[in-house]
Coordinates of C-alpha atoms in Angstrom, one line a residue:
Chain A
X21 CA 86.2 88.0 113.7
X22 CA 88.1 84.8 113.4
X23 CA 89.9 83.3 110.5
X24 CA 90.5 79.6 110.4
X25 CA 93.5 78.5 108.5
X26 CA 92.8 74.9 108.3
X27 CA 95.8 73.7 106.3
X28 CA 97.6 74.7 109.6
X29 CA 94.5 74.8 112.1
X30 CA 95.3 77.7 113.8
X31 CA 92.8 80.1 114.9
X32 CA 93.6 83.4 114.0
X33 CA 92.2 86.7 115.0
X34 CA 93.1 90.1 113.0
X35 CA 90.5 92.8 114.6
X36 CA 90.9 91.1 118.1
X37 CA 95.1 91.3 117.8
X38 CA 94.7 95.2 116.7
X39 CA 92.2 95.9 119.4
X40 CA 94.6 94.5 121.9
X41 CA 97.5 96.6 120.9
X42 CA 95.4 99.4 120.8
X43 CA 93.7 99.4 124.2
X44 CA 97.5 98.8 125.6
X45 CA 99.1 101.5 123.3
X46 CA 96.0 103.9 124.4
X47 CA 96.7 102.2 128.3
X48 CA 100.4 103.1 128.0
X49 CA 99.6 106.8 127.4
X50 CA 97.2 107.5 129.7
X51 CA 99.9 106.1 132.5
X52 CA 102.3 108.0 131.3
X53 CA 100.2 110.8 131.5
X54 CA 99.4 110.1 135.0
X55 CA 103.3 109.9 135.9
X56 CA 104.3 113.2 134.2
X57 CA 101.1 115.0 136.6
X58 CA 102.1 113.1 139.7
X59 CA 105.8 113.9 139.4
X60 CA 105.1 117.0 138.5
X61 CA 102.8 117.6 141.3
X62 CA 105.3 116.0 143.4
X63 CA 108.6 118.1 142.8
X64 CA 106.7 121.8 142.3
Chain B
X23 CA 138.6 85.6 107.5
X24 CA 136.9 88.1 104.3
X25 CA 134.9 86.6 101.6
X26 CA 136.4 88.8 98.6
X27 CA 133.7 89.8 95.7
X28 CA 134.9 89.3 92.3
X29 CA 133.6 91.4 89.6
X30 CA 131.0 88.6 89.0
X31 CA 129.4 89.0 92.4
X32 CA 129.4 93.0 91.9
X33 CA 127.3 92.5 88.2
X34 CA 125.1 90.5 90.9
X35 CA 124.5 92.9 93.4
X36 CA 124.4 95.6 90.3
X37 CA 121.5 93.5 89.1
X38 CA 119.5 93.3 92.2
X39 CA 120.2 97.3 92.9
X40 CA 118.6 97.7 89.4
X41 CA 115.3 95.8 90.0
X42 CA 115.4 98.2 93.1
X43 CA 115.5 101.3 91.2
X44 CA 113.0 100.3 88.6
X45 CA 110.3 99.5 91.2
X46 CA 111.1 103.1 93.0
X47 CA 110.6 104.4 89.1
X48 CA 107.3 102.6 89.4
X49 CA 106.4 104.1 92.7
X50 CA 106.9 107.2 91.1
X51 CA 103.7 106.5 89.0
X52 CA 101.5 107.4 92.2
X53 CA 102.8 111.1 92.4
X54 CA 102.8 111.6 88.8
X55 CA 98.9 110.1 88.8
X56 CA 98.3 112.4 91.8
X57 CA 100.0 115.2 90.2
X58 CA 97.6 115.4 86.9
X59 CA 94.2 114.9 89.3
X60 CA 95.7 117.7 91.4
X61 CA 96.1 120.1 88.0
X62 CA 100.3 120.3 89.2
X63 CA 101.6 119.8 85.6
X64 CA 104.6 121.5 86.1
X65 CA 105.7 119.0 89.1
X66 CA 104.2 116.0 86.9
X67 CA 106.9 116.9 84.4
X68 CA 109.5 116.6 87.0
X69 CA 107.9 113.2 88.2
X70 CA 107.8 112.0 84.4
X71 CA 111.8 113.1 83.6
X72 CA 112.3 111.5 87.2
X73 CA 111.0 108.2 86.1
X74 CA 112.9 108.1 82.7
X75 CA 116.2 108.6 85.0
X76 CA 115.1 105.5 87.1
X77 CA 113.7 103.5 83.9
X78 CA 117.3 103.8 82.3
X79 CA 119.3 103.5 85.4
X80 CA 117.4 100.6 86.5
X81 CA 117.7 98.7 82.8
X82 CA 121.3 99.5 82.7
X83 CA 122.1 97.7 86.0
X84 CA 120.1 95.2 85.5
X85 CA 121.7 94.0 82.5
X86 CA 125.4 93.7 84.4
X87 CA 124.0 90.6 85.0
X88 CA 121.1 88.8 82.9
X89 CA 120.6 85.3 84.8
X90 CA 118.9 86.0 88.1
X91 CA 121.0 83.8 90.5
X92 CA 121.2 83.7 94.2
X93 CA 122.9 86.0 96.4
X94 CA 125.4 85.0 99.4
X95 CA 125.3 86.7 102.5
X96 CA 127.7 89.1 101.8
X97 CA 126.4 90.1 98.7
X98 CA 123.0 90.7 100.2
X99 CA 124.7 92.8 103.4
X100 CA 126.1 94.8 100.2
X101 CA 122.7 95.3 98.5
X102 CA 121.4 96.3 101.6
X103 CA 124.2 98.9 102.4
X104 CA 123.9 100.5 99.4
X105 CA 120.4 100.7 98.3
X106 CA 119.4 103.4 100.8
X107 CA 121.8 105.7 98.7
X108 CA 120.6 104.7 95.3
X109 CA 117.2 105.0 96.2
X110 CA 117.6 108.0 97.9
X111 CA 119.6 109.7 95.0
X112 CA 116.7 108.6 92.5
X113 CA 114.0 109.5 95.0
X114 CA 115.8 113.5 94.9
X115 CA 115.7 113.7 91.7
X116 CA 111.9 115.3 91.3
X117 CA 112.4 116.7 94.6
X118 CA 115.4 119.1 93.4
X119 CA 113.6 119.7 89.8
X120 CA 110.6 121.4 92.1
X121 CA 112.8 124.2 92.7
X122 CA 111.9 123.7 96.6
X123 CA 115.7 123.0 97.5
X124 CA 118.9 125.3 97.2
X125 CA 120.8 122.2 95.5
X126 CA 120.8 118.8 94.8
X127 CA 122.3 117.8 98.5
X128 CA 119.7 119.7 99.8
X129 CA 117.2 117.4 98.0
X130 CA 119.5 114.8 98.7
X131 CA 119.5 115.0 102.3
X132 CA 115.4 115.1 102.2
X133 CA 114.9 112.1 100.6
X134 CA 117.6 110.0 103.0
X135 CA 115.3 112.0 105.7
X136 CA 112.3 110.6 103.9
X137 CA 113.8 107.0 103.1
X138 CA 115.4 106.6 106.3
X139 CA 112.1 107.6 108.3
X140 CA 114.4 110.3 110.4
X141 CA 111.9 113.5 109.3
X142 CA 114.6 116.5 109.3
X143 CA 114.2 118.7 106.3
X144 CA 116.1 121.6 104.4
X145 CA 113.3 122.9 102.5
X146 CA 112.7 126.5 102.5
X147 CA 109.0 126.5 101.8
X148 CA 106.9 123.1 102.6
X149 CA 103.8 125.0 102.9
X150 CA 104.1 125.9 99.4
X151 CA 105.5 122.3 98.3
X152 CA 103.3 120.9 95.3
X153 CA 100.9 118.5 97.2
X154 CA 102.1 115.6 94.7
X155 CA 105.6 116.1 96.0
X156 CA 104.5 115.8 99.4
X157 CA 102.9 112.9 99.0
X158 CA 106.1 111.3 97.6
X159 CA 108.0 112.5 100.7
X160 CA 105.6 110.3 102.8
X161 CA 105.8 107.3 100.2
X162 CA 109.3 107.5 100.6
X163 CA 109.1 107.4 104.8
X164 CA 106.0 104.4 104.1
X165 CA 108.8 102.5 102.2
X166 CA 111.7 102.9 104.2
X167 CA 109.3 101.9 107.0
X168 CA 108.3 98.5 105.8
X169 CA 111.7 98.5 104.3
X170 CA 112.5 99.1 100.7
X171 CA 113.5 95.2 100.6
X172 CA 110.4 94.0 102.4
X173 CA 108.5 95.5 99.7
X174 CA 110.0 93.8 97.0
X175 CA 110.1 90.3 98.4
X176 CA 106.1 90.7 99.2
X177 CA 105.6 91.8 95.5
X178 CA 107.9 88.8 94.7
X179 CA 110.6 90.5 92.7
X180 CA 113.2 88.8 94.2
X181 CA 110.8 85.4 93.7
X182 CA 111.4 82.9 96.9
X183 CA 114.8 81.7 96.4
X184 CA 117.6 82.0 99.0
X185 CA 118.7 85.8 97.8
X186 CA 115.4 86.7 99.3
X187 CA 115.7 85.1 102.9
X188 CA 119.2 86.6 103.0
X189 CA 117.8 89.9 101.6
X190 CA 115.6 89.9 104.2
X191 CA 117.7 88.9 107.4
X192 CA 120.5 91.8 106.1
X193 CA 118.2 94.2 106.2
X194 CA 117.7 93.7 110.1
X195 CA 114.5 91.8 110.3
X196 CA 114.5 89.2 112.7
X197 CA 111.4 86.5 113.0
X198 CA 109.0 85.6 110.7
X199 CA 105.5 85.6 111.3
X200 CA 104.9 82.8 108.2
X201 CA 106.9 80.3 107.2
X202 CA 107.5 82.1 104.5
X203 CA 109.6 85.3 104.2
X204 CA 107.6 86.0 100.8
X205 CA 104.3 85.6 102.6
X206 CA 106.0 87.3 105.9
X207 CA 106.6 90.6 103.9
X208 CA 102.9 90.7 102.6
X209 CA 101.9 90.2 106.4
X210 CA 104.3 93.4 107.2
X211 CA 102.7 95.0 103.6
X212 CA 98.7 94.5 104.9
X213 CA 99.4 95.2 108.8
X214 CA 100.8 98.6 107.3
X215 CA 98.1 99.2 104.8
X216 CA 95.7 98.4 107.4
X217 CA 97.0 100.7 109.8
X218 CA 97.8 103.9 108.1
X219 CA 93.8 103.3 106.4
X220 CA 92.2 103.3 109.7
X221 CA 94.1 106.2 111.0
X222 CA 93.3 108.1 108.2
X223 CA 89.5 107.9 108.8
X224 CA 90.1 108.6 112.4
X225 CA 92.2 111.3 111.9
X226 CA 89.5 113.0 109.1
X227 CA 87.2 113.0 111.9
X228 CA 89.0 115.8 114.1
X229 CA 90.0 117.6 110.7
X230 CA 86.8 118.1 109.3
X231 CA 85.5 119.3 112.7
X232 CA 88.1 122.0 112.9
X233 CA 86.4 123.3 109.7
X234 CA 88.5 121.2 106.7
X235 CA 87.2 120.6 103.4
X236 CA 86.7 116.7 102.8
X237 CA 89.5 116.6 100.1
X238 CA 92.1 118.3 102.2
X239 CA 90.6 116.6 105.8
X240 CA 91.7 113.1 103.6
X241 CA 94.7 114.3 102.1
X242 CA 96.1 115.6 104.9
X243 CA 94.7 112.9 107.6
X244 CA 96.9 110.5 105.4
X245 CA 100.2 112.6 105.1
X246 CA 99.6 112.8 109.5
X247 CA 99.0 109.0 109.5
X248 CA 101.5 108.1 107.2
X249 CA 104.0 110.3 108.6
X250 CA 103.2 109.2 112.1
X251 CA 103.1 105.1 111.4
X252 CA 106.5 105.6 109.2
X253 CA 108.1 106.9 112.4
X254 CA 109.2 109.9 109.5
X255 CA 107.3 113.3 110.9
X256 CA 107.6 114.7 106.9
X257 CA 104.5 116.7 107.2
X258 CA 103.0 119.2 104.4
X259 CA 103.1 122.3 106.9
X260 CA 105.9 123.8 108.0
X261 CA 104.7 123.7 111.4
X262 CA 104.0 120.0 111.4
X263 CA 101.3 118.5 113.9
X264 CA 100.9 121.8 115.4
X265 CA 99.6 123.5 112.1
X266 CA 96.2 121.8 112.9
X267 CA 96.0 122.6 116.8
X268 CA 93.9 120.0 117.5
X269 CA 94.9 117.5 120.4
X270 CA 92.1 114.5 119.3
X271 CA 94.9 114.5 116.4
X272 CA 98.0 114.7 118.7
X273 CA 96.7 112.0 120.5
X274 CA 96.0 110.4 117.6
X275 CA 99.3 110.2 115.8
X276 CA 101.2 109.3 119.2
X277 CA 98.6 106.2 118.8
X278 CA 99.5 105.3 115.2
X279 CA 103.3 106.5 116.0
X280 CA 103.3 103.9 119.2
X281 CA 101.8 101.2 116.5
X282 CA 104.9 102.1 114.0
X283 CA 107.7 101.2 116.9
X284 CA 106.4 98.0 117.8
X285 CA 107.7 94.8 116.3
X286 CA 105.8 93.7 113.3
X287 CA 106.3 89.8 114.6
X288 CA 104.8 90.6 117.8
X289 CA 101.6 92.0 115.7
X290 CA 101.6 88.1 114.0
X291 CA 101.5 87.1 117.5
X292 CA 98.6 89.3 118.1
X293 CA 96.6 87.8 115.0
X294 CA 97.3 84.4 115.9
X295 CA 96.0 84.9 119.3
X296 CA 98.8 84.6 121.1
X297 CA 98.2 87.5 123.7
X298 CA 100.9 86.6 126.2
X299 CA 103.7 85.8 123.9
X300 CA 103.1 90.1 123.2
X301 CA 103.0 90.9 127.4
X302 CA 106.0 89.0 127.9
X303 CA 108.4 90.4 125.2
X304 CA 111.6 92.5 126.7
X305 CA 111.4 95.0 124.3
X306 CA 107.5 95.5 125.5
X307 CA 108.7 95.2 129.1
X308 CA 111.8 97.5 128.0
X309 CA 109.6 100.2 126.4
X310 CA 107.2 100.6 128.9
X311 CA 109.9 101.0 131.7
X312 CA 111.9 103.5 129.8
X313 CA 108.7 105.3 129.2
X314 CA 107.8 105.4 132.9
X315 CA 110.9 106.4 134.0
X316 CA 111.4 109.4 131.4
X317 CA 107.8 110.8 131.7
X318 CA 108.9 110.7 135.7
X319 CA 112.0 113.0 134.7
X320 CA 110.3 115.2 132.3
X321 CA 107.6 115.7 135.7
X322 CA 110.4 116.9 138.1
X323 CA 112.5 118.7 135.3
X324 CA 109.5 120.9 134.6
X325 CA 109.0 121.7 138.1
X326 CA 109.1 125.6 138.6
X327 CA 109.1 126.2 134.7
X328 CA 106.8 129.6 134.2
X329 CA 107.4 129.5 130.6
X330 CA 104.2 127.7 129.9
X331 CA 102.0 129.5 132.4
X332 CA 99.4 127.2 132.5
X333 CA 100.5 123.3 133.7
X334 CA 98.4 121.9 132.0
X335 CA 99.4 122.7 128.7
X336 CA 103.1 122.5 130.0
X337 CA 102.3 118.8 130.3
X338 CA 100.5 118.5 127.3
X339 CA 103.1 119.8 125.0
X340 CA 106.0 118.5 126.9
X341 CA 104.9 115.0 127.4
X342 CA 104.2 114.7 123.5
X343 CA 107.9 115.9 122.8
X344 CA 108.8 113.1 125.1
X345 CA 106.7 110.7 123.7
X346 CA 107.2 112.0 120.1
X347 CA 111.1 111.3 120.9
X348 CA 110.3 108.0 122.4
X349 CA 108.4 106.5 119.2
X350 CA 111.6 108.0 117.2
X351 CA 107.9 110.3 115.3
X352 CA 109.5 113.7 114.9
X353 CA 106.3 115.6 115.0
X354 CA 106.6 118.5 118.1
X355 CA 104.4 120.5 119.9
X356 CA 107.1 123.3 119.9
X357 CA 108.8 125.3 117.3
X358 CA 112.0 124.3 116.7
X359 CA 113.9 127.0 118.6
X360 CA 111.4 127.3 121.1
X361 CA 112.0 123.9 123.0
X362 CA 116.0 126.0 123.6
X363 CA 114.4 128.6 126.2
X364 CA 111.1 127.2 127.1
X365 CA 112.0 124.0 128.6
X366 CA 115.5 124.6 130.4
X367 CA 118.5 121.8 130.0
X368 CA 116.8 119.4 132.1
X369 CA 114.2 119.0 130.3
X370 CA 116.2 119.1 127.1
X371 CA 118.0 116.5 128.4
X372 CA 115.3 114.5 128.9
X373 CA 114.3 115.2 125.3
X374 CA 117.6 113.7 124.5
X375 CA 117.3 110.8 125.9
X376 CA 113.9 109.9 125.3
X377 CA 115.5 109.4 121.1
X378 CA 118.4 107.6 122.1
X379 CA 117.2 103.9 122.4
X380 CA 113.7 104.2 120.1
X381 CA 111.3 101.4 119.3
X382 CA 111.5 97.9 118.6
X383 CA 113.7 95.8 116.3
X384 CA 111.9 94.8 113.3
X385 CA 110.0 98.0 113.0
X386 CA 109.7 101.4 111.5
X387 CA 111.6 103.3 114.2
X388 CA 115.1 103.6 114.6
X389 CA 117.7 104.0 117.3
X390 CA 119.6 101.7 119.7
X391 CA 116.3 99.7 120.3
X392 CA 114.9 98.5 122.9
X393 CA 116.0 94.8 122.8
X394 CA 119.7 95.9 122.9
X395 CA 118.7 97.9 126.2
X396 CA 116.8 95.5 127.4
X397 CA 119.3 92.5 126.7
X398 CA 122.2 94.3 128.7
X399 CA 120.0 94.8 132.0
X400 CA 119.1 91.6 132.2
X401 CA 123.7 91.0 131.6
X402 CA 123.7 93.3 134.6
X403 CA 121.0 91.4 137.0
X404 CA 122.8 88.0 135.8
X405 CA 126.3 89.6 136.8
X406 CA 124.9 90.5 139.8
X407 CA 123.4 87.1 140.6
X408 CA 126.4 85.2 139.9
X409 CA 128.0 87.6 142.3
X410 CA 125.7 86.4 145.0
X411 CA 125.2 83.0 144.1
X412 CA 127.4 80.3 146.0
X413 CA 130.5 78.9 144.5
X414 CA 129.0 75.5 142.6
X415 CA 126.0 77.9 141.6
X416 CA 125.6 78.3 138.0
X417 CA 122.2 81.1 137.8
X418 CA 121.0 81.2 134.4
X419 CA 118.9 84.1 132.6
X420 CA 116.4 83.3 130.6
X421 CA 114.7 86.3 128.2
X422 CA 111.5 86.0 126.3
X423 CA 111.8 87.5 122.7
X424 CA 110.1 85.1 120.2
X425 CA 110.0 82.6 122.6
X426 CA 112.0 82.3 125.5
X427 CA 116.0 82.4 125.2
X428 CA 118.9 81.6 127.6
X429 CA 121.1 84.6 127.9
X430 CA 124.5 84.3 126.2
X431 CA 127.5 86.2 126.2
X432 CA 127.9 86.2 122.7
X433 CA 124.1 87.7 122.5
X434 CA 124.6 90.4 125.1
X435 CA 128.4 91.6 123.2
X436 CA 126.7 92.0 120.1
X437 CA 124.1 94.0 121.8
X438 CA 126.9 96.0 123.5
X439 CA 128.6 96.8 120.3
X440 CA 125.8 97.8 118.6
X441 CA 125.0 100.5 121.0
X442 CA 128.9 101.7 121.3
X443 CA 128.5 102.1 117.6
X444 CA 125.6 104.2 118.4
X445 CA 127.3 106.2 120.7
X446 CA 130.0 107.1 118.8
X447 CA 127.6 107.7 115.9
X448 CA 125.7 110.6 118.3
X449 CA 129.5 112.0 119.2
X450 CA 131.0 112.3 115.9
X451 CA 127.5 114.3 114.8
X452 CA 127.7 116.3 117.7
X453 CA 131.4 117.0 117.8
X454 CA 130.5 118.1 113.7
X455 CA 127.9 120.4 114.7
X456 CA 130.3 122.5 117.5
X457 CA 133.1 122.8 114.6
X458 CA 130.5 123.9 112.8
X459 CA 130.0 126.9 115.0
X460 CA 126.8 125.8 117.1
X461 CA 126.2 125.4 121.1
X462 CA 126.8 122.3 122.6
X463 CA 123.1 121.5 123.2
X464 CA 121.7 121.8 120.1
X465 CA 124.1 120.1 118.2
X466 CA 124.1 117.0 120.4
X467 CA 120.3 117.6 119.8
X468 CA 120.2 117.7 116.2
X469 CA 123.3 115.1 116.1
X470 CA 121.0 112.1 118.4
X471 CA 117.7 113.2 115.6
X472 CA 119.6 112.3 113.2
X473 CA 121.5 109.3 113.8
X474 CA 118.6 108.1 115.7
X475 CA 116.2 108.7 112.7
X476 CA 113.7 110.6 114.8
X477 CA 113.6 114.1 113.0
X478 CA 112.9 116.3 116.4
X479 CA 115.1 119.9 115.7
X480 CA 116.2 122.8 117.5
X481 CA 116.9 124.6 114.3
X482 CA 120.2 123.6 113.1
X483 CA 118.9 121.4 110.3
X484 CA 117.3 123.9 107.9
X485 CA 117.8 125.6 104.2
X486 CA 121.1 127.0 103.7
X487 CA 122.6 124.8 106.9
X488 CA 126.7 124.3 106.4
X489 CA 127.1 121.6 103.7
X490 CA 130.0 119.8 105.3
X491 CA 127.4 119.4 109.2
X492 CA 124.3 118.1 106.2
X493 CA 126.8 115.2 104.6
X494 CA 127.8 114.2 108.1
X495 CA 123.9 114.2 109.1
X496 CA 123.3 112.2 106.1
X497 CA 126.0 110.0 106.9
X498 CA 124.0 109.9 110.6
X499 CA 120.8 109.1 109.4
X500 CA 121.9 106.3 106.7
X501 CA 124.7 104.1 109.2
X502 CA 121.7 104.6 112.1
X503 CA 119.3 103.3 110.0
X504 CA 121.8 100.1 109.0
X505 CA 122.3 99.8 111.9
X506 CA 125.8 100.1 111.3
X507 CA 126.6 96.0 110.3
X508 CA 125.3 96.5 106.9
X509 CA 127.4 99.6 106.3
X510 CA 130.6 98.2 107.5
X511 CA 130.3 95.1 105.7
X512 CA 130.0 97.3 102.7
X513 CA 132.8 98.7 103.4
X514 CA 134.9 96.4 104.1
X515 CA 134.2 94.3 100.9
X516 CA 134.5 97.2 99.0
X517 CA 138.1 97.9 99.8
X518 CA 138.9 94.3 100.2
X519 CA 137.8 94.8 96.1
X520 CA 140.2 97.5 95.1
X521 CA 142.9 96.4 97.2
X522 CA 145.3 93.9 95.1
X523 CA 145.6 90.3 96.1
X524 CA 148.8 89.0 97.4
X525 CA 150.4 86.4 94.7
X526 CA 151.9 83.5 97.0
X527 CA 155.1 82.0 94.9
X528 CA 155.6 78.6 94.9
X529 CA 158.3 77.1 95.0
X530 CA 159.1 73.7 93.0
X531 CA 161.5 71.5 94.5
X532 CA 163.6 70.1 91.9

């Protein structure tokens, strides 16, 4: 979906911006995740 | 030198306080509403009586002043200082007549909990909390997380004059995502709206598969969502996240709790498609290295731990504490003494760490933030390169925050002092709790929660806690929230007040 403020003419985009900061919040985790394993696996 | 505030610029600040207090009064309409649909009469009384306390209140400090006016900077750092409190000592009001708390403090120091988004509570019985004064627990963490000010500039109380830019930069927002700050703090307003609405419907999904009615899978999706996007953990079961053992919803809230501790400009970057100006922040950068580095810890501190038996789960529950910490949530996977003898002081300490620096500035979590953290590493690798550089060199640093900056000094000591405040802050708590008769650990525990508005315990904070430990975690939760500036510019002006002026005599020469 794309919003076009054409007073300004800037392109904006309100579900793409959410879906990024969701696949990199959801991204984040999952390395985390792997860290905490590998570490873990790693020191025991 | 000080700015001293006459009694004309305290009827000002009086004024504004009241329009404050009147719109909490109005917020108070939702529980009331929510209270008759629920059949809770009995707590829509105490919402009713509540509102008539903030109507009065409201009207009488709003007429210390009639015109409007502007405010200066120091009246808004003032404003700002101070309406945490008043808020906060309105908000207890239906809170204490529910007959949930031991005293008014004890009401008290939930609603700063609430307001503050920190999440530590001294009521007795949550479980059997009426559900309308619940849901006014988690209004009061939605509005501290937007920001109580925020709020009223997007519902244009404080109309688009100068008292509401200043209102807005005392409060510790920095960048706008419109030109506007009106239309900036409707942006902040939707963004939260949006985002506590579509982790609700997630979250019902998980709750009515674990064998929910609809009405509670949507009540109590919101109060997780809510709880978890406000950074505030106030949940309507005693034990929290874990009540619904479900990890689709632990997973879940760490999501929306992530969402909460990230910058609300860098989300206008985001809708205006500007991906790379959201990759290349330093509090991004900052976060994710922090993050990295403490899930690494909590790996080799849980190395040889039997407490858990099975691994897995050791690394499910521990890695959401950590995480939980990180994004300043306050929801556990652990009972609150538990996390003492299950995970062993390493790990602890790991727990402790992971709330000392928090979220982003300009966002619902609190703590020394990640920009401050971020901003002194890049002091140290600028140090380090002038150390190396030739003698004619001059190496500049350059950060990207809102577009890209040249590191000053002046930038990095205000950083520095900010998090030496903080510091002191976690101390003074945790030097309370051992006078107060507790082991070391927990009460540096409880005393970082606190002032670090995350809301994680190991059982200190509770019902019947010492009064004198709950005023100085009050004091915690309010300065850490302020991030200290605010509250010693209150301060300051307020003694500057009572203290007489110096008559200078002058002479005539005759």
């Amino acid at each position: 979906m794309k919003i076009v403020d054409k007073a300004k003419r800037e392109v904006r985009h309100p579900v793409a911006g959410l879906l990024t900061a969701l696949v990199a919040v959801v991204c984040f985790l999952v390395v985390l995740a792997a860290v905490m394993a590998l570490t873990h696996f790693i020191a025991s | 030198m000080i700015r001293r505030l006459h009694l004309s610029d305290w009827r000002a600040i009086a004024h504004y306080l009241g329009m404050l207090v009147l719109t909490t009064g109005i917020a108070m309409l939702v529980p009331f509403a929510a209270g008759l649909v629920l059949g809770e009469y009995k707590a829509a009384v105490d919402f009713l009586f509540a509102i008539g306390i903030c109507a009065c209140a409201g009207g009488l400090l709003i007429l210390c002043r009639v015109e409007r006016g502007s405010l200066d900077w120091c009246q808004s750092l003032v404003v700002t200082g101070l309406v945490w409190i008043v808020i906060s000592a309105v908000g207890a009001v239906p809170l204490f007549l529910s007959g949930c708390y031991q005293g008014y403090l004890d009401a008290f120091f939930d609603a700063v909990s609430s307001v503050t988004t920190t999440g530590l509570t001294t009521c007795a019985d949550v479980d059997h909390m009426a559900g309308c004064m619940v849901l006014w627990r988690s209004m009061m963490s939605l509005m501290g997380c937007v920001g109580v000010i925020v709020i009223a500039l997007a519902l244009g109380i404080f109309g688009t004059s100068a008292a509401a830019a200043t209102l807005y930069k005392a409060e510790g927002r920095s960048g706008q995502v419109m030109p506007e700050i009106k239309q900036t703090s409707r942006f902040i307003l939707a963004l939260t709206g949006v985002v506590v609405g579509v982790g609700t419907v997630a979250c019902i999904v998980p709750m009515l598969m674990s064998g929910m009615d609809v009405p509670s899978a949507i009540v109590n999706a919101f109060i997780v969502t809510s709880s978890s996007f406000s950074t505030g953990g106030m949940a309507n079961h005693s034990l929290g996240i874990m009540y619904y053992h479900s990890w689709p919803l632990e997973v879940m809230s760490l999501v929306v709790a992530a969402f909460g501790c990230i910058n609300f400009v860098l989300f206008g970057d985001l809708w205006k498609g500007k991906r790379e100006s959201f990759f290349k922040d330093i509090e991004i950068h900052t976060i994710a290295i922090w993050g990295i580095a403490l899930a690494a810890l909590m790996g080799f501190a849980l190395a040889g731990n039997q407490y858990f038996g099975d691994t897995l789960a050791a690394l499910r529950r521990c890695l959401y504490v950590v995480v939980s910490g990180m994004f300043n949530m306050g929801f556990s996977t652990m009972y609150a003494g538990q996390a003492l003898y299950a995970l062993g002081s390493g790990a602890l300490f790991v727990v402790v760490l992971s709330m000392v620096i928090c979220g982003s500035s300009s966002s619902a979590s609190g703590g020394i933030k990640a920009l401050r953290v971020g901003l002194i590493a890049r002091s140290v690798a600028q140090t380090i390169r002038e150390a190396l550089a030739p003698a004619k060199a001059c190496p500049r640093t350059f950060y990207y925050h809102h577009g890209r900056h040249l590191l000053g000094s002046q930038t990095v000591s205000s950083a520095m002092v900010i998090v030496v405040l903080y510091l002191c802050t976690y101390a003074l708590g945790a030097i309370a709790g051992v006078v107060g008769g507790y082991d070391a650990i927990p009460a540096i525990f409880e005393s970082v929660s606190a002032a670090s508005n995350t809301g994680l315990s190991m059982g200190i904070v509770g019902a019947g806690m010492p009064q004198g430990l709950e005023v100085v975690y009050i004091f915690e939760m309010w300065v850490g929230r302020l991030e200290f500036i605010a509250f010693f510019a209150m301060i300051v002006e307020f003694f500057a007040f009572l203290v007489p002026r110096k008559r200078t005599r002058i002479r005539r020469r005759r």
